[in-house]
Amino acid sequence: MKKYLAFILVFVLLLSSLSAYSCAEKKTPGNADTLGSDNSAETTEPEIDYAPDLPDMDFEGAVFSMVSRDDTFHSYAAHTRDLFAEEMNGDLMNDATYQRNAKIAEKYNVQFQITTFNETTNEYAPNSAVEKAVKAGSDEYDLLLTHMINGATSAMNGYYLNWNSLPYIDSDKPYWSPGAVLGYSVGDKLLLSLSDMCVSSNDNTHCMLFNKKIHENFQLANIYDLVGDNKWTFDTFREMTRNVASDLDGDGKMTEADQFGYFIGGSSGQLNYLWAGGSQITSKDENNVPYLDMLSERTIAIYDFLYDLRFSDDTFHYAYWHLAFAYEFFSADKALFMTTQIGVINDLRNMDTDFGIIPYPKFDEAQQEYGHYVDGHATLMAVPMTVSNTEKVGIVIEALSYDSFINLVPIYYDTIITNKFTRDEESGEMLDIIYNSRVFDFAYVYDNWNLAFAFSNMLDAKVQNFTSYYEKQEKAELKQLEKVIAIYDELE
């Protein structure tokens, strides 16, 4: 499916009260994610102007072509709402996207074109289209918006340019994700990146919810206060799940008829405990080169905690079911806690009982930061190897990213997430913490999930000894990591 969006519209500038290229913006929404960064989701820094230093260029009506997945897998425009809009329709996100594209099309005399592929049928289709074009020597596409893991697969086959070699791209600006830039780079080279142009990637950040009705019925400690007092830990979480689990029908079995302490939908939510507990798969050395760092005392302790959580005698507190069941039963007040992704909270909009949004717990009170990884379904950005006009591509992407930082991020955060998804003020504060603790782990993406989900699959298989299983996988993973680093080393 192709949609051609030509924004050669003189009148459109009247629709915006600000020009992102002529005014020094005071409000700095920030891209709130970290691998060591503490940007808040919305801060005010009146003395800083983050506008990019871009030349005035006329690209004479050239096409800027994007390729992406469509939104058929979701109940809303998860992948495309921040990329294009066909017309103004009163929706704040849609209209901000439309105005942004129209403004940049007018300023640089370009036409935006987007090609989308059905993600339900084949999520790799956008990557296949780019790979086919590169093999043919065609510059048909200027920007690929890719599923994280699929993007890494294409990167390893040599289909992308190095972001740091593109003119006018400034990854140090706050509208580029510092977590993704640091997490997915090797040395000074970067094949996959993320800017506020793809603000919807925030949707795929993992988080936790709690049912307020059950919480109040059992007179449990205020979780928001626990977070604020640095007492929201693995042990505190586990104790709460034990307190509320109940065999309601008295049949001696835990089924859909009973009340659980915790629902987890699928292995992704389980996997996040690795980063929530302060561990990781890869770390970086002094030259920004990744190395395996998973086998540690902390990782083993996290694994043992999860094993005990799932398979100890008091199993009434835990349910590990398919995602759809988890939402259904959480909505029916069948569990105190549920883990999910931020964007999927939209599917709970009709839930009668109020719920709160909270971060995953820390391993213990000594841990400095919370941790929430961004699921592989999220979008990353890549520039095909055969792009001929890198000046056009660099200028347009940098302009789109900055304008999104100024105009889309506040709408996304204040209107869509805080106002539509949350049911109390405290949940908005918790979202600040969650966004500020986003994690982008190199091996999670470039290892095709293998080592990451080995951690989760071991639990599913009731493997009790993490170390012995990991050591069997480590040799193959080291070879994979060496292969990826060698590919980066060959880049110009």
PDB file of N, CA and C in Angstrom, residues 121-202:
ATOM      1  N   THR A 121       0.802  -9.670   8.302  1.00  0.00           N
ATOM      2  CA  THR A 121       1.219 -10.662   7.316  1.00  0.00           C
ATOM      3  C   THR A 121       2.709 -10.939   7.389  1.00  0.00           C
ATOM      4  N   ASN A 122       3.507  -9.868   7.461  1.00  0.00           N
ATOM      5  CA  ASN A 122       4.957 -10.036   7.440  1.00  0.00           C
ATOM      6  C   ASN A 122       5.635  -8.780   7.950  1.00  0.00           C
ATOM      7  N   GLU A 123       6.144  -8.825   9.168  1.00  0.00           N
ATOM      8  CA  GLU A 123       6.795  -7.647   9.739  1.00  0.00           C
ATOM      9  C   GLU A 123       8.143  -7.351   9.088  1.00  0.00           C
ATOM     10  N   TYR A 124       8.682  -8.303   8.365  1.00  0.00           N
ATOM     11  CA  TYR A 124       9.969  -8.089   7.718  1.00  0.00           C
ATOM     12  C   TYR A 124       9.824  -7.443   6.336  1.00  0.00           C
ATOM     13  N   ALA A 125       8.597  -7.280   5.868  1.00  0.00           N
ATOM     14  CA  ALA A 125       8.372  -6.772   4.506  1.00  0.00           C
ATOM     15  C   ALA A 125       9.038  -5.424   4.239  1.00  0.00           C
ATOM     16  N   PRO A 126       8.985  -4.439   5.149  1.00  0.00           N
ATOM     17  CA  PRO A 126       9.693  -3.178   4.875  1.00  0.00           C
ATOM     18  C   PRO A 126      11.196  -3.384   4.697  1.00  0.00           C
ATOM     19  N   ASN A 127      11.772  -4.269   5.506  1.00  0.00           N
ATOM     20  CA  ASN A 127      13.198  -4.558   5.384  1.00  0.00           C
ATOM     21  C   ASN A 127      13.498  -5.241   4.057  1.00  0.00           C
ATOM     22  N   SER A 128      12.633  -6.158   3.658  1.00  0.00           N
ATOM     23  CA  SER A 128      12.821  -6.845   2.374  1.00  0.00           C
ATOM     24  C   SER A 128      12.787  -5.856   1.221  1.00  0.00           C
ATOM     25  N   ALA A 129      11.896  -4.876   1.309  1.00  0.00           N
ATOM     26  CA  ALA A 129      11.795  -3.866   0.251  1.00  0.00           C
ATOM     27  C   ALA A 129      13.082  -3.053   0.155  1.00  0.00           C
ATOM     28  N   VAL A 130      13.636  -2.680   1.301  1.00  0.00           N
ATOM     29  CA  VAL A 130      14.888  -1.922   1.305  1.00  0.00           C
ATOM     30  C   VAL A 130      16.032  -2.785   0.787  1.00  0.00           C
ATOM     31  N   GLU A 131      16.095  -4.016   1.232  1.00  0.00           N
ATOM     32  CA  GLU A 131      17.174  -4.901   0.791  1.00  0.00           C
ATOM     33  C   GLU A 131      17.120  -5.111  -0.724  1.00  0.00           C
ATOM     34  N   LYS A 132      15.929  -5.283  -1.253  1.00  0.00           N
ATOM     35  CA  LYS A 132      15.767  -5.453  -2.700  1.00  0.00           C
ATOM     36  C   LYS A 132      16.246  -4.207  -3.443  1.00  0.00           C
ATOM     37  N   ALA A 133      15.881  -3.037  -2.914  1.00  0.00           N
ATOM     38  CA  ALA A 133      16.293  -1.785  -3.558  1.00  0.00           C
ATOM     39  C   ALA A 133      17.816  -1.618  -3.513  1.00  0.00           C
ATOM     40  N   VAL A 134      18.417  -1.930  -2.372  1.00  0.00           N
ATOM     41  CA  VAL A 134      19.867  -1.782  -2.242  1.00  0.00           C
ATOM     42  C   VAL A 134      20.584  -2.739  -3.204  1.00  0.00           C
ATOM     43  N   LYS A 135      20.110  -3.961  -3.284  1.00  0.00           N
ATOM     44  CA  LYS A 135      20.732  -4.928  -4.197  1.00  0.00           C
ATOM     45  C   LYS A 135      20.644  -4.458  -5.648  1.00  0.00           C
ATOM     46  N   ALA A 136      19.570  -3.744  -5.963  1.00  0.00           N
ATOM     47  CA  ALA A 136      19.391  -3.241  -7.326  1.00  0.00           C
ATOM     48  C   ALA A 136      20.100  -1.910  -7.555  1.00  0.00           C
ATOM     49  N   GLY A 137      20.723  -1.373  -6.509  1.00  0.00           N
ATOM     50  CA  GLY A 137      21.400  -0.088  -6.628  1.00  0.00           C
ATOM     51  C   GLY A 137      20.444   1.083  -6.686  1.00  0.00           C
ATOM     52  N   SER A 138      19.213   0.888  -6.206  1.00  0.00           N
ATOM     53  CA  SER A 138      18.178   1.919  -6.284  1.00  0.00           C
ATOM     54  C   SER A 138      18.142   2.739  -5.001  1.00  0.00           C
ATOM     55  N   ASP A 139      17.905   4.048  -5.148  1.00  0.00           N
ATOM     56  CA  ASP A 139      17.714   4.896  -3.966  1.00  0.00           C
ATOM     57  C   ASP A 139      16.224   5.199  -3.785  1.00  0.00           C
ATOM     58  N   GLU A 140      15.414   4.170  -3.944  1.00  0.00           N
ATOM     59  CA  GLU A 140      13.955   4.310  -3.863  1.00  0.00           C
ATOM     60  C   GLU A 140      13.505   4.793  -2.494  1.00  0.00           C
ATOM     61  N   TYR A 141      14.230   4.404  -1.447  1.00  0.00           N
ATOM     62  CA  TYR A 141      13.833   4.758  -0.087  1.00  0.00           C
ATOM     63  C   TYR A 141      14.919   5.597   0.590  1.00  0.00           C
ATOM     64  N   ASP A 142      14.466   6.605   1.341  1.00  0.00           N
ATOM     65  CA  ASP A 142      15.379   7.461   2.089  1.00  0.00           C
ATOM     66  C   ASP A 142      15.478   7.083   3.556  1.00  0.00           C
ATOM     67  N   LEU A 143      14.416   6.491   4.104  1.00  0.00           N
ATOM     68  CA  LEU A 143      14.399   6.172   5.530  1.00  0.00           C
ATOM     69  C   LEU A 143      13.548   4.931   5.762  1.00  0.00           C
ATOM     70  N   LEU A 144      14.134   3.972   6.479  1.00  0.00           N
ATOM     71  CA  LEU A 144      13.412   2.763   6.888  1.00  0.00           C
ATOM     72  C   LEU A 144      13.037   2.889   8.349  1.00  0.00           C
ATOM     73  N   LEU A 145      11.758   2.671   8.644  1.00  0.00           N
ATOM     74  CA  LEU A 145      11.269   2.595  10.015  1.00  0.00           C
ATOM     75  C   LEU A 145      11.005   1.124  10.284  1.00  0.00           C
ATOM     76  N   THR A 146      11.857   0.503  11.085  1.00  0.00           N
ATOM     77  CA  THR A 146      11.908  -0.944  11.171  1.00  0.00           C
ATOM     78  C   THR A 146      11.642  -1.488  12.564  1.00  0.00           C
ATOM     79  N   HIS A 147      11.057  -2.662  12.617  1.00  0.00           N
ATOM     80  CA  HIS A 147      11.023  -3.472  13.828  1.00  0.00           C
ATOM     81  C   HIS A 147      12.467  -3.631  14.318  1.00  0.00           C
ATOM     82  N   MET A 148      12.693  -3.481  15.607  1.00  0.00           N
ATOM     83  CA  MET A 148      14.052  -3.487  16.149  1.00  0.00           C
ATOM     84  C   MET A 148      14.885  -4.682  15.678  1.00  0.00           C
ATOM     85  N   ILE A 149      14.377  -5.869  15.905  1.00  0.00           N
ATOM     86  CA  ILE A 149      15.158  -7.077  15.639  1.00  0.00           C
ATOM     87  C   ILE A 149      15.366  -7.263  14.148  1.00  0.00           C
ATOM     88  N   ASN A 150      14.331  -6.991  13.376  1.00  0.00           N
ATOM     89  CA  ASN A 150      14.470  -7.074  11.920  1.00  0.00           C
ATOM     90  C   ASN A 150      15.484  -6.055  11.409  1.00  0.00           C
ATOM     91  N   GLY A 151      15.505  -4.899  12.039  1.00  0.00           N
ATOM     92  CA  GLY A 151      16.463  -3.877  11.650  1.00  0.00           C
ATOM     93  C   GLY A 151      17.893  -4.332  11.856  1.00  0.00           C
ATOM     94  N   ALA A 152      18.133  -5.036  12.951  1.00  0.00           N
ATOM     95  CA  ALA A 152      19.478  -5.543  13.210  1.00  0.00           C
ATOM     96  C   ALA A 152      19.874  -6.597  12.193  1.00  0.00           C
ATOM     97  N   THR A 153      18.921  -7.417  11.783  1.00  0.00           N
ATOM     98  CA  THR A 153      19.206  -8.439  10.771  1.00  0.00           C
ATOM     99  C   THR A 153      19.663  -7.792   9.467  1.00  0.00           C
ATOM    100  N   SER A 154      18.954  -6.768   9.022  1.00  0.00           N
ATOM    101  CA  SER A 154      19.350  -6.060   7.805  1.00  0.00           C
ATOM    102  C   SER A 154      20.696  -5.359   7.982  1.00  0.00           C
ATOM    103  N   ALA A 155      20.927  -4.804   9.176  1.00  0.00           N
ATOM    104  CA  ALA A 155      22.186  -4.112   9.440  1.00  0.00           C
ATOM    105  C   ALA A 155      23.368  -5.058   9.290  1.00  0.00           C
ATOM    106  N   MET A 156      23.218  -6.272   9.781  1.00  0.00           N
ATOM    107  CA  MET A 156      24.311  -7.242   9.728  1.00  0.00           C
ATOM    108  C   MET A 156      24.592  -7.701   8.299  1.00  0.00           C
ATOM    109  N   ASN A 157      23.660  -7.480   7.413  1.00  0.00           N
ATOM    110  CA  ASN A 157      23.860  -7.857   6.014  1.00  0.00           C
ATOM    111  C   ASN A 157      24.323  -6.683   5.152  1.00  0.00           C
ATOM    112  N   GLY A 158      24.621  -5.557   5.803  1.00  0.00           N
ATOM    113  CA  GLY A 158      25.265  -4.453   5.107  1.00  0.00           C
ATOM    114  C   GLY A 158      24.355  -3.564   4.292  1.00  0.00           C
ATOM    115  N   TYR A 159      23.129  -3.335   4.749  1.00  0.00           N
ATOM    116  CA  TYR A 159      22.170  -2.559   3.956  1.00  0.00           C
ATOM    117  C   TYR A 159      22.024  -1.110   4.403  1.00  0.00           C
ATOM    118  N   TYR A 160      22.729  -0.686   5.458  1.00  0.00           N
ATOM    119  CA  TYR A 160      22.508   0.647   6.011  1.00  0.00           C
ATOM    120  C   TYR A 160      23.776   1.494   5.978  1.00  0.00           C
ATOM    121  N   LEU A 161      23.546   2.809   5.957  1.00  0.00           N
ATOM    122  CA  LEU A 161      24.620   3.767   6.146  1.00  0.00           C
ATOM    123  C   LEU A 161      24.866   4.002   7.636  1.00  0.00           C
ATOM    124  N   ASN A 162      26.054   4.462   7.951  1.00  0.00           N
ATOM    125  CA  ASN A 162      26.407   4.856   9.309  1.00  0.00           C
ATOM    126  C   ASN A 162      25.772   6.215   9.602  1.00  0.00           C
ATOM    127  N   TRP A 163      24.937   6.274  10.630  1.00  0.00           N
ATOM    128  CA  TRP A 163      24.277   7.536  10.981  1.00  0.00           C
ATOM    129  C   TRP A 163      25.305   8.645  11.216  1.00  0.00           C
ATOM    130  N   ASN A 164      26.422   8.298  11.803  1.00  0.00           N
ATOM    131  CA  ASN A 164      27.417   9.316  12.152  1.00  0.00           C
ATOM    132  C   ASN A 164      28.200   9.829  10.938  1.00  0.00           C
ATOM    133  N   SER A 165      27.947   9.232   9.776  1.00  0.00           N
ATOM    134  CA  SER A 165      28.580   9.738   8.553  1.00  0.00           C
ATOM    135  C   SER A 165      27.643  10.636   7.757  1.00  0.00           C
ATOM    136  N   LEU A 166      26.379  10.745   8.190  1.00  0.00           N
ATOM    137  CA  LEU A 166      25.406  11.546   7.461  1.00  0.00           C
ATOM    138  C   LEU A 166      25.554  13.024   7.813  1.00  0.00           C
ATOM    139  N   PRO A 167      25.558  13.906   6.828  1.00  0.00           N
ATOM    140  CA  PRO A 167      25.673  15.337   7.126  1.00  0.00           C
ATOM    141  C   PRO A 167      24.443  15.843   7.880  1.00  0.00           C
ATOM    142  N   TYR A 168      24.681  16.739   8.813  1.00  0.00           N
ATOM    143  CA  TYR A 168      23.662  17.467   9.571  1.00  0.00           C
ATOM    144  C   TYR A 168      22.977  16.639  10.659  1.00  0.00           C
ATOM    145  N   ILE A 169      23.257  15.354  10.755  1.00  0.00           N
ATOM    146  CA  ILE A 169      22.710  14.563  11.854  1.00  0.00           C
ATOM    147  C   ILE A 169      23.559  14.810  13.094  1.00  0.00           C
ATOM    148  N   ASP A 170      22.917  15.279  14.170  1.00  0.00           N
ATOM    149  CA  ASP A 170      23.630  15.578  15.410  1.00  0.00           C
ATOM    150  C   ASP A 170      23.011  14.736  16.529  1.00  0.00           C
ATOM    151  N   SER A 171      23.584  13.549  16.740  1.00  0.00           N
ATOM    152  CA  SER A 171      23.028  12.613  17.716  1.00  0.00           C
ATOM    153  C   SER A 171      23.178  13.074  19.149  1.00  0.00           C
ATOM    154  N   ASP A 172      23.930  14.154  19.376  1.00  0.00           N
ATOM    155  CA  ASP A 172      24.071  14.695  20.733  1.00  0.00           C
ATOM    156  C   ASP A 172      22.903  15.594  21.123  1.00  0.00           C
ATOM    157  N   LYS A 173      22.073  15.947  20.162  1.00  0.00           N
ATOM    158  CA  LYS A 173      20.915  16.783  20.468  1.00  0.00           C
ATOM    159  C   LYS A 173      19.888  15.971  21.268  1.00  0.00           C
ATOM    160  N   PRO A 174      19.104  16.629  22.107  1.00  0.00           N
ATOM    161  CA  PRO A 174      18.182  15.888  22.982  1.00  0.00           C
ATOM    162  C   PRO A 174      17.011  15.247  22.259  1.00  0.00           C
ATOM    163  N   TYR A 175      16.808  15.580  20.980  1.00  0.00           N
ATOM    164  CA  TYR A 175      15.723  14.917  20.249  1.00  0.00           C
ATOM    165  C   TYR A 175      16.175  13.597  19.639  1.00  0.00           C
ATOM    166  N   TRP A 176      17.438  13.221  19.844  1.00  0.00           N
ATOM    167  CA  TRP A 176      17.914  11.883  19.533  1.00  0.00           C
ATOM    168  C   TRP A 176      18.011  11.099  20.837  1.00  0.00           C
ATOM    169  N   SER A 177      17.546   9.861  20.814  1.00  0.00           N
ATOM    170  CA  SER A 177      17.541   9.043  22.022  1.00  0.00           C
ATOM    171  C   SER A 177      18.962   8.724  22.465  1.00  0.00           C
ATOM    172  N   PRO A 178      19.406   9.240  23.606  1.00  0.00           N
ATOM    173  CA  PRO A 178      20.764   8.927  24.065  1.00  0.00           C
ATOM    174  C   PRO A 178      20.935   7.447  24.380  1.00  0.00           C
ATOM    175  N   GLY A 179      19.850   6.811  24.860  1.00  0.00           N
ATOM    176  CA  GLY A 179      19.927   5.386  25.165  1.00  0.00           C
ATOM    177  C   GLY A 179      20.160   4.550  23.927  1.00  0.00           C
ATOM    178  N   ALA A 180      19.410   4.830  22.855  1.00  0.00           N
ATOM    179  CA  ALA A 180      19.560   4.061  21.619  1.00  0.00           C
ATOM    180  C   ALA A 180      20.885   4.370  20.939  1.00  0.00           C
ATOM    181  N   VAL A 181      21.282   5.641  20.926  1.00  0.00           N
ATOM    182  CA  VAL A 181      22.532   6.029  20.275  1.00  0.00           C
ATOM    183  C   VAL A 181      23.717   5.342  20.954  1.00  0.00           C
ATOM    184  N   LEU A 182      23.741   5.359  22.276  1.00  0.00           N
ATOM    185  CA  LEU A 182      24.818   4.701  23.003  1.00  0.00           C
ATOM    186  C   LEU A 182      24.670   3.183  22.946  1.00  0.00           C
ATOM    187  N   GLY A 183      23.443   2.710  23.146  1.00  0.00           N
ATOM    188  CA  GLY A 183      23.227   1.272  23.240  1.00  0.00           C
ATOM    189  C   GLY A 183      23.520   0.519  21.964  1.00  0.00           C
ATOM    190  N   TYR A 184      23.225   1.113  20.796  1.00  0.00           N
ATOM    191  CA  TYR A 184      23.346   0.390  19.536  1.00  0.00           C
ATOM    192  C   TYR A 184      24.564   0.792  18.703  1.00  0.00           C
ATOM    193  N   SER A 185      25.439   1.583  19.267  1.00  0.00           N
ATOM    194  CA  SER A 185      26.651   1.987  18.547  1.00  0.00           C
ATOM    195  C   SER A 185      27.818   1.084  18.925  1.00  0.00           C
ATOM    196  N   VAL A 186      28.792   1.050  18.032  1.00  0.00           N
ATOM    197  CA  VAL A 186      30.066   0.378  18.292  1.00  0.00           C
ATOM    198  C   VAL A 186      31.154   1.383  17.942  1.00  0.00           C
ATOM    199  N   GLY A 187      31.938   1.780  18.939  1.00  0.00           N
ATOM    200  CA  GLY A 187      32.885   2.861  18.706  1.00  0.00           C
ATOM    201  C   GLY A 187      32.124   4.119  18.336  1.00  0.00           C
ATOM    202  N   ASP A 188      32.470   4.718  17.185  1.00  0.00           N
ATOM    203  CA  ASP A 188      31.772   5.915  16.726  1.00  0.00           C
ATOM    204  C   ASP A 188      30.851   5.612  15.548  1.00  0.00           C
ATOM    205  N   LYS A 189      30.432   4.362  15.414  1.00  0.00           N
ATOM    206  CA  LYS A 189      29.605   3.961  14.282  1.00  0.00           C
ATOM    207  C   LYS A 189      28.232   3.486  14.769  1.00  0.00           C
ATOM    208  N   LEU A 190      27.220   3.836  13.991  1.00  0.00           N
ATOM    209  CA  LEU A 190      25.835   3.596  14.403  1.00  0.00           C
ATOM    210  C   LEU A 190      24.984   3.280  13.176  1.00  0.00           C
ATOM    211  N   LEU A 191      24.339   2.125  13.171  1.00  0.00           N
ATOM    212  CA  LEU A 191      23.501   1.722  12.040  1.00  0.00           C
ATOM    213  C   LEU A 191      22.012   1.860  12.322  1.00  0.00           C
ATOM    214  N   LEU A 192      21.632   1.702  13.563  1.00  0.00           N
ATOM    215  CA  LEU A 192      20.230   1.833  13.976  1.00  0.00           C
ATOM    216  C   LEU A 192      20.135   2.938  15.016  1.00  0.00           C
ATOM    217  N   SER A 193      19.188   3.850  14.830  1.00  0.00           N
ATOM    218  CA  SER A 193      19.061   4.945  15.773  1.00  0.00           C
ATOM    219  C   SER A 193      17.588   5.241  16.034  1.00  0.00           C
ATOM    220  N   LEU A 194      17.354   6.254  16.846  1.00  0.00           N
ATOM    221  CA  LEU A 194      15.983   6.593  17.226  1.00  0.00           C
ATOM    222  C   LEU A 194      15.926   8.064  17.622  1.00  0.00           C
ATOM    223  N   SER A 195      14.975   8.784  17.031  1.00  0.00           N
ATOM    224  CA  SER A 195      14.763  10.185  17.401  1.00  0.00           C
ATOM    225  C   SER A 195      13.308  10.396  17.774  1.00  0.00           C
ATOM    226  N   ASP A 196      12.987  11.613  18.204  1.00  0.00           N
ATOM    227  CA  ASP A 196      11.610  11.931  18.571  1.00  0.00           C
ATOM    228  C   ASP A 196      10.670  11.942  17.378  1.00  0.00           C
ATOM    229  N   MET A 197      11.216  11.832  16.184  1.00  0.00           N
ATOM    230  CA  MET A 197      10.373  11.639  15.011  1.00  0.00           C
ATOM    231  C   MET A 197       9.538  10.372  15.172  1.00  0.00           C
ATOM    232  N   CYS A 198      10.068   9.389  15.896  1.00  0.00           N
ATOM    233  CA  CYS A 198       9.366   8.127  16.168  1.00  0.00           C
ATOM    234  C   CYS A 198       8.979   8.077  17.634  1.00  0.00           C
ATOM    235  N   VAL A 199       8.292   9.098  18.090  1.00  0.00           N
ATOM    236  CA  VAL A 199       7.935   9.188  19.504  1.00  0.00           C
ATOM    237  C   VAL A 199       7.078   8.013  19.956  1.00  0.00           C
ATOM    238  N   SER A 200       6.369   7.383  19.019  1.00  0.00           N
ATOM    239  CA  SER A 200       5.500   6.268  19.392  1.00  0.00           C
ATOM    240  C   SER A 200       6.271   5.039  19.838  1.00  0.00           C
ATOM    241  N   SER A 201       7.590   5.006  19.610  1.00  0.00           N
ATOM    242  CA  SER A 201       8.386   3.896  20.137  1.00  0.00           C
ATOM    243  C   SER A 201       8.328   3.841  21.658  1.00  0.00           C
ATOM    244  N   ASN A 202       7.995   4.981  22.277  1.00  0.00           N
ATOM    245  CA  ASN A 202       7.806   4.986  23.731  1.00  0.00           C
ATOM    246  C   ASN A 202       6.722   4.015  24.165  1.00  0.00           C
TER     247      ASN A 202
END
